[in-house]
Short mmCIF file of C-alpha atoms in Angstrom, two decimals:
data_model
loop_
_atom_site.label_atom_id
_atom_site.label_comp_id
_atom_site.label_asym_id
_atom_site.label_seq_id
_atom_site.Cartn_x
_atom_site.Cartn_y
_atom_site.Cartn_z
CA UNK A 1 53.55 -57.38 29.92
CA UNK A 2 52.79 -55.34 32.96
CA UNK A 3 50.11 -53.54 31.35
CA UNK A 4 48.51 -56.89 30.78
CA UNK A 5 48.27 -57.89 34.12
CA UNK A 6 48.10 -54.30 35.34
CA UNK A 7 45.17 -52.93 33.21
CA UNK A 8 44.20 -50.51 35.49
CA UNK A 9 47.65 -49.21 36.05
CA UNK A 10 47.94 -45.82 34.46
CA UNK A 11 52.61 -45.80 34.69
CA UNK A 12 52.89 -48.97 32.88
CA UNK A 13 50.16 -48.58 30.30
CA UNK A 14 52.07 -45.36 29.24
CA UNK A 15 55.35 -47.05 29.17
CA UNK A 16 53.47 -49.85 27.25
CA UNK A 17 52.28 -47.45 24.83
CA UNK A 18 55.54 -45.57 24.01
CA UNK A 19 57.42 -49.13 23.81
CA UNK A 20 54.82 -49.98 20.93
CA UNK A 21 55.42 -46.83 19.77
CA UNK A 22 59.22 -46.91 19.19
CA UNK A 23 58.79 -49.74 17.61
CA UNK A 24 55.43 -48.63 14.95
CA UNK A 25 53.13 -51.90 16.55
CA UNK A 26 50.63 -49.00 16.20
CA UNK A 27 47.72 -51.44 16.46
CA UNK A 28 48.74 -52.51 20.16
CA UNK A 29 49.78 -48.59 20.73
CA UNK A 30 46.10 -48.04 20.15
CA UNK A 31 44.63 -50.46 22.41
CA UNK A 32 46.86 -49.21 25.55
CA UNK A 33 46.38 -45.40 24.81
CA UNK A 34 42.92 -46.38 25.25
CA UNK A 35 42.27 -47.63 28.27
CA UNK A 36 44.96 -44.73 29.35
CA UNK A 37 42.87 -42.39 28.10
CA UNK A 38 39.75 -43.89 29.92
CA UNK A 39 41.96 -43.83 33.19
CA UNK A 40 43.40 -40.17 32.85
CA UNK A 41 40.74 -37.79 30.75
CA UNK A 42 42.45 -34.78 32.06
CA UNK A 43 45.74 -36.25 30.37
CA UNK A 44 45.77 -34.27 27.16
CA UNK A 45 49.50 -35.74 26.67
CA UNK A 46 47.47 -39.16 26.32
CA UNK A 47 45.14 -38.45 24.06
CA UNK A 48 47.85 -37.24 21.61
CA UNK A 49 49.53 -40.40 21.78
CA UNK A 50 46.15 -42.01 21.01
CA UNK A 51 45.43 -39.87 18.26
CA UNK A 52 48.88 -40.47 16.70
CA UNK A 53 48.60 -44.41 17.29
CA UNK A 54 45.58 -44.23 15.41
CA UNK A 55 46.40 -41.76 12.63
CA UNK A 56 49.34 -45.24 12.54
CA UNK A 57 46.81 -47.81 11.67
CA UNK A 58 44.69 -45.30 9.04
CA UNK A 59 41.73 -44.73 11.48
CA UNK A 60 41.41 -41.73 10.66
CA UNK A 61 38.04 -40.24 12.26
CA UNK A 62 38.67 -42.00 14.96
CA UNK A 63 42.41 -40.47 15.09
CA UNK A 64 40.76 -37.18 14.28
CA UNK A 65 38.17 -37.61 16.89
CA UNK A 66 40.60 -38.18 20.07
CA UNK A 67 43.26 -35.64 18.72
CA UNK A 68 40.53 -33.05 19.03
CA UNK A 69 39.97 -34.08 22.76
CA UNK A 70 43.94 -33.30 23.02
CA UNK A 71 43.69 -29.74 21.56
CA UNK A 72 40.67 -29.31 23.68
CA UNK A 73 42.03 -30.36 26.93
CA UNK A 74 45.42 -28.21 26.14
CA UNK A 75 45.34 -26.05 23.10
CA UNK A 76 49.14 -24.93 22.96
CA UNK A 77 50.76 -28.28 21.57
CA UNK A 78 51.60 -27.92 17.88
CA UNK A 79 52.34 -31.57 17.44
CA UNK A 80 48.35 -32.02 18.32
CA UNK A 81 47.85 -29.47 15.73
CA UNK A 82 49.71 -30.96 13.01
CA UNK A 83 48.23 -34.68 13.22
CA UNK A 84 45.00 -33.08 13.79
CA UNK A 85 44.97 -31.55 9.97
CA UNK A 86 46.66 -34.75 8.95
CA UNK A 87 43.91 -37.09 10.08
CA UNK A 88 41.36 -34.37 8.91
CA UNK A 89 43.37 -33.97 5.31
CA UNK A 90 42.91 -38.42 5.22
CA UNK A 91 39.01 -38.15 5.59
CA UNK A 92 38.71 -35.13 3.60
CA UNK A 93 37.58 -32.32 6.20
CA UNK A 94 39.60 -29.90 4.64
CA UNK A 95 38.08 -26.57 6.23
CA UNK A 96 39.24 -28.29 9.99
CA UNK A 97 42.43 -29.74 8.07
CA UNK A 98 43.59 -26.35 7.18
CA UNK A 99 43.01 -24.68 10.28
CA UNK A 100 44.93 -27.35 12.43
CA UNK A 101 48.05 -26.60 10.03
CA UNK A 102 47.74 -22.92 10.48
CA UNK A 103 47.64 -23.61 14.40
CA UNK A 104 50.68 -25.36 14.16
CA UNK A 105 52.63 -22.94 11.88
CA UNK A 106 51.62 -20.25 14.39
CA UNK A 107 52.92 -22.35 17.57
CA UNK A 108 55.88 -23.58 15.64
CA UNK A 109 56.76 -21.47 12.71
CA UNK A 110 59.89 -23.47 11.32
CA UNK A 111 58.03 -26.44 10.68
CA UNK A 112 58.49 -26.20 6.32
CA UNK A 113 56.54 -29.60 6.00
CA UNK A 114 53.59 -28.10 7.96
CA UNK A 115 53.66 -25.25 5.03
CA UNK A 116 53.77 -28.20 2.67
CA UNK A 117 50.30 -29.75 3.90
CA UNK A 118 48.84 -26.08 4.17
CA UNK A 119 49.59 -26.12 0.31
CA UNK A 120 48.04 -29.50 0.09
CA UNK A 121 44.79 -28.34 1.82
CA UNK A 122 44.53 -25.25 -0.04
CA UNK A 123 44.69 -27.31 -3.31
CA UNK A 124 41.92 -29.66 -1.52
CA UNK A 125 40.07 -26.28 -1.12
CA UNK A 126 40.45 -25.48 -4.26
CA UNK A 127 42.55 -22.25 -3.47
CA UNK A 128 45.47 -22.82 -5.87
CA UNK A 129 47.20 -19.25 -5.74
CA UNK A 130 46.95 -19.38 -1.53
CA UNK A 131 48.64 -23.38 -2.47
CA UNK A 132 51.92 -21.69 -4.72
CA UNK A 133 52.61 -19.20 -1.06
CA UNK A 134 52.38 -22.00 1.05
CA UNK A 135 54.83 -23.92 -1.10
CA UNK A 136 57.07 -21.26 -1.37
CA UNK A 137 57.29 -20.46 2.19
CA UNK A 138 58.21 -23.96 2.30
CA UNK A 139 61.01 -23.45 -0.64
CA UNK A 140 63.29 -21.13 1.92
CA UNK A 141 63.97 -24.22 4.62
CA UNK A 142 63.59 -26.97 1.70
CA UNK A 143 64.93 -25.38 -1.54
CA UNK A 144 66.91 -28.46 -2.66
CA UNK A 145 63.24 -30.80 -2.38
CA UNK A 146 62.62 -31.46 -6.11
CA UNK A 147 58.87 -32.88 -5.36
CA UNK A 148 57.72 -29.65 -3.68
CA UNK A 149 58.99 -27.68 -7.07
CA UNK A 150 57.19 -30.32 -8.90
CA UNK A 151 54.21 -29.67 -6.76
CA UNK A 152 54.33 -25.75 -7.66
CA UNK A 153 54.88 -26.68 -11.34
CA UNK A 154 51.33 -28.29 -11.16
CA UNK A 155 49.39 -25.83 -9.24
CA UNK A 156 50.76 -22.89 -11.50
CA UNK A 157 49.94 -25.20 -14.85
CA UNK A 158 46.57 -25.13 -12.76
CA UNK A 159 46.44 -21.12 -12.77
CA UNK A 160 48.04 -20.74 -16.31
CA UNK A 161 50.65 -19.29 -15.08
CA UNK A 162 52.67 -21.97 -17.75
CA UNK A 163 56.03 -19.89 -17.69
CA UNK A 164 56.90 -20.09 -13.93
CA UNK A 165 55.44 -23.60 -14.09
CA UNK A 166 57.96 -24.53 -16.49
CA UNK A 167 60.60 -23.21 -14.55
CA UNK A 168 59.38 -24.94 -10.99
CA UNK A 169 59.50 -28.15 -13.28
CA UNK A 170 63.40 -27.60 -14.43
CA UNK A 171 64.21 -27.03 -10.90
CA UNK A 172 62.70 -30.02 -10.21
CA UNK A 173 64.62 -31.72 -12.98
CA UNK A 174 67.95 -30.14 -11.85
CA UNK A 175 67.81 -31.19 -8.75
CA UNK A 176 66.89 -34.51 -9.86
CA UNK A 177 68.01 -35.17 -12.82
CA UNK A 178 67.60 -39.10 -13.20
CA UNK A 179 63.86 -38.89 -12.10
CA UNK A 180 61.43 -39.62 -15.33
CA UNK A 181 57.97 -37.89 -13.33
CA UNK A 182 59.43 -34.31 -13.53
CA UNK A 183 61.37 -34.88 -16.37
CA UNK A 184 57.86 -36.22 -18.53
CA UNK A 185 56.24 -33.01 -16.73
CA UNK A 186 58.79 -30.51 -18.37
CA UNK A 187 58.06 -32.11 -21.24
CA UNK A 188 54.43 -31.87 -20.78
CA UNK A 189 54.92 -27.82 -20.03
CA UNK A 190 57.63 -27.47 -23.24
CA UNK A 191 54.27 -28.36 -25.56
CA UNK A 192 52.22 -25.93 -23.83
CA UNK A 193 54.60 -23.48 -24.04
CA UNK A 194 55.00 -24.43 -27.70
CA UNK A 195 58.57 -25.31 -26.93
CA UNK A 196 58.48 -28.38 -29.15
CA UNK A 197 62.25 -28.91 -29.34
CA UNK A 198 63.00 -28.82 -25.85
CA UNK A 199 59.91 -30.67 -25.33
CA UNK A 200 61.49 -33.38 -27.66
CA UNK A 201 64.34 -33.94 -25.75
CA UNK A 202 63.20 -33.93 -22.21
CA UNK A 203 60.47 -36.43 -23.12
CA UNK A 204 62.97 -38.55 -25.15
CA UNK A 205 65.22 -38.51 -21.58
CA UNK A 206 61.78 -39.31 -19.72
CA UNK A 207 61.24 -42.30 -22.08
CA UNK A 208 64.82 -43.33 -21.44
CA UNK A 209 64.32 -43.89 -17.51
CA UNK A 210 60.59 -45.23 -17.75
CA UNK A 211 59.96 -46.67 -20.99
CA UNK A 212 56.73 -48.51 -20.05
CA UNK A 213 54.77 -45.04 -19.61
CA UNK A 214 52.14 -44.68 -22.51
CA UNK A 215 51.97 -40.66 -21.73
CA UNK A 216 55.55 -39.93 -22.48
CA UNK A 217 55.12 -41.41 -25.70
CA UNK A 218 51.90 -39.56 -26.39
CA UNK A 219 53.62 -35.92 -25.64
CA UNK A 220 56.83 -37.26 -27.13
CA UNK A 221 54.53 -37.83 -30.74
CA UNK A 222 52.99 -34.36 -30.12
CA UNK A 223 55.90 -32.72 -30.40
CA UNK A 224 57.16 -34.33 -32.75
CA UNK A 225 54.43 -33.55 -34.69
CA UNK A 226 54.71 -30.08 -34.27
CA UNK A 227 58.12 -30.22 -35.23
CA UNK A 228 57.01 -31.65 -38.61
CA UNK A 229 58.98 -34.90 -37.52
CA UNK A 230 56.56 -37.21 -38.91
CA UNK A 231 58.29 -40.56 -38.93
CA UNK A 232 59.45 -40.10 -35.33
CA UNK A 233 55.75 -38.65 -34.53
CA UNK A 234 54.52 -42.04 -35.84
CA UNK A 235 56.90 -43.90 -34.09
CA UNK A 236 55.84 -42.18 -30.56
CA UNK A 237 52.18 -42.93 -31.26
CA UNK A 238 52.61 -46.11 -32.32
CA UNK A 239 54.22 -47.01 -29.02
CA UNK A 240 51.62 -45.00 -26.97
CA UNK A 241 48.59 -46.83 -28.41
CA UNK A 242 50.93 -50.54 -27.81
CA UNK A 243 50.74 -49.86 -24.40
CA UNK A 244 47.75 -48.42 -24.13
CA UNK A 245 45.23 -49.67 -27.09
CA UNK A 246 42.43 -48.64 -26.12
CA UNK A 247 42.98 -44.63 -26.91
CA UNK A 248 40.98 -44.41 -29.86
CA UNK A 249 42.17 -40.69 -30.20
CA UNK A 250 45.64 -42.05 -30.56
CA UNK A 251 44.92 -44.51 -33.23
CA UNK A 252 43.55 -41.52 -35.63
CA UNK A 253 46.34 -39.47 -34.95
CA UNK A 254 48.62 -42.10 -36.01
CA UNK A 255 46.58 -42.87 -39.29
CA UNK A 256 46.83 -39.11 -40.28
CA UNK A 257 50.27 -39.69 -39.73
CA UNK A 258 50.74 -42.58 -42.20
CA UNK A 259 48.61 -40.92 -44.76
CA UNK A 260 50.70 -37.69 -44.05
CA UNK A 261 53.94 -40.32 -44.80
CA UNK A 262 51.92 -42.22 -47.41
CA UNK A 263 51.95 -45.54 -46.13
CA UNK A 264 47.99 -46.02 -46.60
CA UNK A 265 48.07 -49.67 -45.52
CA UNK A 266 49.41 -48.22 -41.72
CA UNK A 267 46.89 -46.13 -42.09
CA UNK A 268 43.42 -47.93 -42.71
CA UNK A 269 45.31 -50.30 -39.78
CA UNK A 270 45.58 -47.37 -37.46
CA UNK A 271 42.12 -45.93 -38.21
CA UNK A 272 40.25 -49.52 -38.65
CA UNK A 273 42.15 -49.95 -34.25
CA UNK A 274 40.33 -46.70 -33.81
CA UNK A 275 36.54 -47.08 -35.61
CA UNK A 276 35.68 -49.66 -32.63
CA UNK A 277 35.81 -46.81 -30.32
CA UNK A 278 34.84 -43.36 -32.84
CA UNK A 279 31.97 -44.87 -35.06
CA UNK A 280 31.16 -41.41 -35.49
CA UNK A 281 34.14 -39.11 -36.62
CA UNK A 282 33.28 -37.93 -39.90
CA UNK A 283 37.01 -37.00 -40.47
CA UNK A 284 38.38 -40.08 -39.66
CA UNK A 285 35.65 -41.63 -41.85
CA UNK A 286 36.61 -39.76 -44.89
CA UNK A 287 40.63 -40.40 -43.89
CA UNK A 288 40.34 -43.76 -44.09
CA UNK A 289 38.06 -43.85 -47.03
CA UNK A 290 40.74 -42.15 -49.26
CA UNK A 291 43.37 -44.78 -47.69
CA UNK A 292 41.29 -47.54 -49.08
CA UNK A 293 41.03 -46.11 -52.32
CA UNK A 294 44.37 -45.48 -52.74
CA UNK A 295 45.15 -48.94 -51.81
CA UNK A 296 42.53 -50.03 -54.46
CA UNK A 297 44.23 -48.27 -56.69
CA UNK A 298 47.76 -49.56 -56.55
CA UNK A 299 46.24 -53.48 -56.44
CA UNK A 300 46.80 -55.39 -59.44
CA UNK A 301 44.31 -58.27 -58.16
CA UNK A 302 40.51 -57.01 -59.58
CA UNK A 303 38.89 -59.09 -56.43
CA UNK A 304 41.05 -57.64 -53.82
CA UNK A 305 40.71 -54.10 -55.63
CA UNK A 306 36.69 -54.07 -55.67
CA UNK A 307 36.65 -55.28 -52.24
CA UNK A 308 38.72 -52.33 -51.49
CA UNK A 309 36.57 -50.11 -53.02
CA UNK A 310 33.49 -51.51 -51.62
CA UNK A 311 35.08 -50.87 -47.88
CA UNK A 312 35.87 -46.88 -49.10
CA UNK A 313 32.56 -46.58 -50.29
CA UNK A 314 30.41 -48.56 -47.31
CA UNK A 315 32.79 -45.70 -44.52
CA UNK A 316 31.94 -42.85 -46.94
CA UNK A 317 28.64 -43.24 -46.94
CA UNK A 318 28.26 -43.43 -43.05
CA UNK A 319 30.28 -40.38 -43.21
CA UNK A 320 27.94 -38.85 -45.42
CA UNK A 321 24.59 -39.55 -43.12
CA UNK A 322 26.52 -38.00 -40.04
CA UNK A 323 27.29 -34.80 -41.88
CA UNK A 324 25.50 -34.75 -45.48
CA UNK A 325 26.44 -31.26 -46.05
CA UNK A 326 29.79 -31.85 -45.91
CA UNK A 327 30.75 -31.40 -49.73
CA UNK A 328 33.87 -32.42 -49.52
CA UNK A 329 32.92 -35.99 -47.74
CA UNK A 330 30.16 -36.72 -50.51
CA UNK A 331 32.39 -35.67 -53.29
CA UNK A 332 34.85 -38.68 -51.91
CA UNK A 333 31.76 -40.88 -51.65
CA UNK A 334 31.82 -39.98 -55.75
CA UNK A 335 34.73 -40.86 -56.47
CA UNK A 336 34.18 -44.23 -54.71
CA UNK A 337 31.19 -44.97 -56.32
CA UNK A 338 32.50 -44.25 -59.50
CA UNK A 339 35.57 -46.38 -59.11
CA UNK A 340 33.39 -48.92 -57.85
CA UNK A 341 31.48 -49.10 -61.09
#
């Protein structure tokens, strides 16, 4: 209130401004720090305020701006330092971002969440391996933070180092056991590892706790898969592409599936979802020629048969103009035609 009437008076606009402050009204923080600023320019203590009220209502240049007037005006303050790379990191000037952090780190060397947004900036950077020794540094004050081992888990899946990512993601999981993101992510590193069976279960426990998650299923069926589980495979998929029908991939995979489990009629529906999308997969187009023959084959009605046959021959022979030297495609389209006749 004083500051109102008072606009000029430098005590009760900072009182004003920490008041708002205490309480996040950020917006109104700004507006005081502003004219403080204008009345004190010397007051590097001010401009940090400003830049923090700022970096509170997402202007970030502007935050970044007046937060490098602070460092400027007294270069010591790590606090500076830290929002400065945070309001960089929020406009993406990673380079200035980075260097803040490290200022900070240097002034105040026990601050582990600092080493966490050095990580971050290094990943911005695209410096992955400096990103896993930032996060580590920040594992000996925060070892029992399961996001920061998921974080390491992704940036060494990032440098291939897939063994040690595996194990940052089953830290992750032990330490947070009911969680489905790092669970589906061990999951996701079991299959690259070719650890199908562990894979299996962790996804099946991911699914459990998020069930609405159309990549859970999709690993889930992958592993399956490669576990020769075919029904269960199938099962996966066919909840992946429910929740998310427009992956076309999915839809083949789940037709080889069926014709793997010879239920041709879940097939041709399956690769039929998916020919909207892939007009132009030979494979598929021979796949799900075969399924209609086979169906034709098995159908007692002559109408329903010849119309079957005329579908398996029409897909073959679009299969056979993508890749005509494909022997195997035009010796199906053969064995349409001559079933046809």
């Amino acid at each position: 209130h004083v500051a109102r009437i008072q606009p000029e008076n430098l005590d009760a606009l900072e009182k004003a401004g920490s008041c708002y402050a205490r309480i996040a009204k950020w917006a109104e923080a700004t507006s005081v720090y502003e004219r403080a600023t204008k009345l004190a320019p010397e007051r590097a203590d001010l401009f940090l305020e400003h830049g923090r009220a700022l970096s509170g209502v997402a202007r970030w240049e502007d935050a970044a701006r007046t937060l490098r007037d602070s460092v400027r005006l007294k270069e010591d303050v790590a606090e500076a330092h830290k929002l400065l790379g945070r309001a960089c990191a929020e406009h993406h000037e990673n380079k200035e971002a980075l260097t803040a952090y490290l200022r900070a780190v240097e002034l105040e060397p026990g601050w582990a969440d600092v080493h966490v947004s050095i990580a971050g900036a290094h990943e911005a950077l695209g410096d992955d391996a400096a990103a896993v020794e930032s996060y580590k540094t920040a594992l000996r004050q925060l070892a029992d933070d399961p996001s920061i081992h998921a974080r390491v888990g992704h940036t060494l899946r990032r440098l291939k180092r897939l063994e040690e990512s595996y194990d940052a993601f089953a830290k992750a999981v032990e330490l947070a056991p009911s969680e489905p993101e790092p669970i589906y992510q061990l999951g996701l590193a079991g299959n690259l590892l070719a650890r199908h069976e562990d894979a299996r279960k962790n996804l099946k426990d991911a699914a459990h706790y998020r069930a609405q998650h159309s990549g859970t299923y999709k690993a889930l069926g992958e592993a399956c898969a490669s576990l020769g589980k075919t029904e269960e495979a199938a099962a996966a998929y066919e909840t992946a592409v429910s929740q998310e029908p427009a992956w076309a991939e999915g839809q083949v995979r789940l037709g080889n599936l069926y014709v793997a489990l010879k239920k041709d009629k879940e097939a041709t529906r399956a690769f039929e979802a998916a020919l909207k999308s892939l007009p132009d997969e030979v494979k598929m187009l021979t796949a799900l020629g075969g399924a209609y023959m086979r169906l034709a084959d098995v159908e007692a009605d002559e109408k329903v048969r010849a119309a079957g046959l005329e579908k398996a021959a029409d897909v073959l022979e679009r299969a056979v103009k993508l890749e005509p030297q494909d022997a195997s495609v035009r010796l199906s389209l053969g064995v349409a035609q001559v079933k046809r006749k």
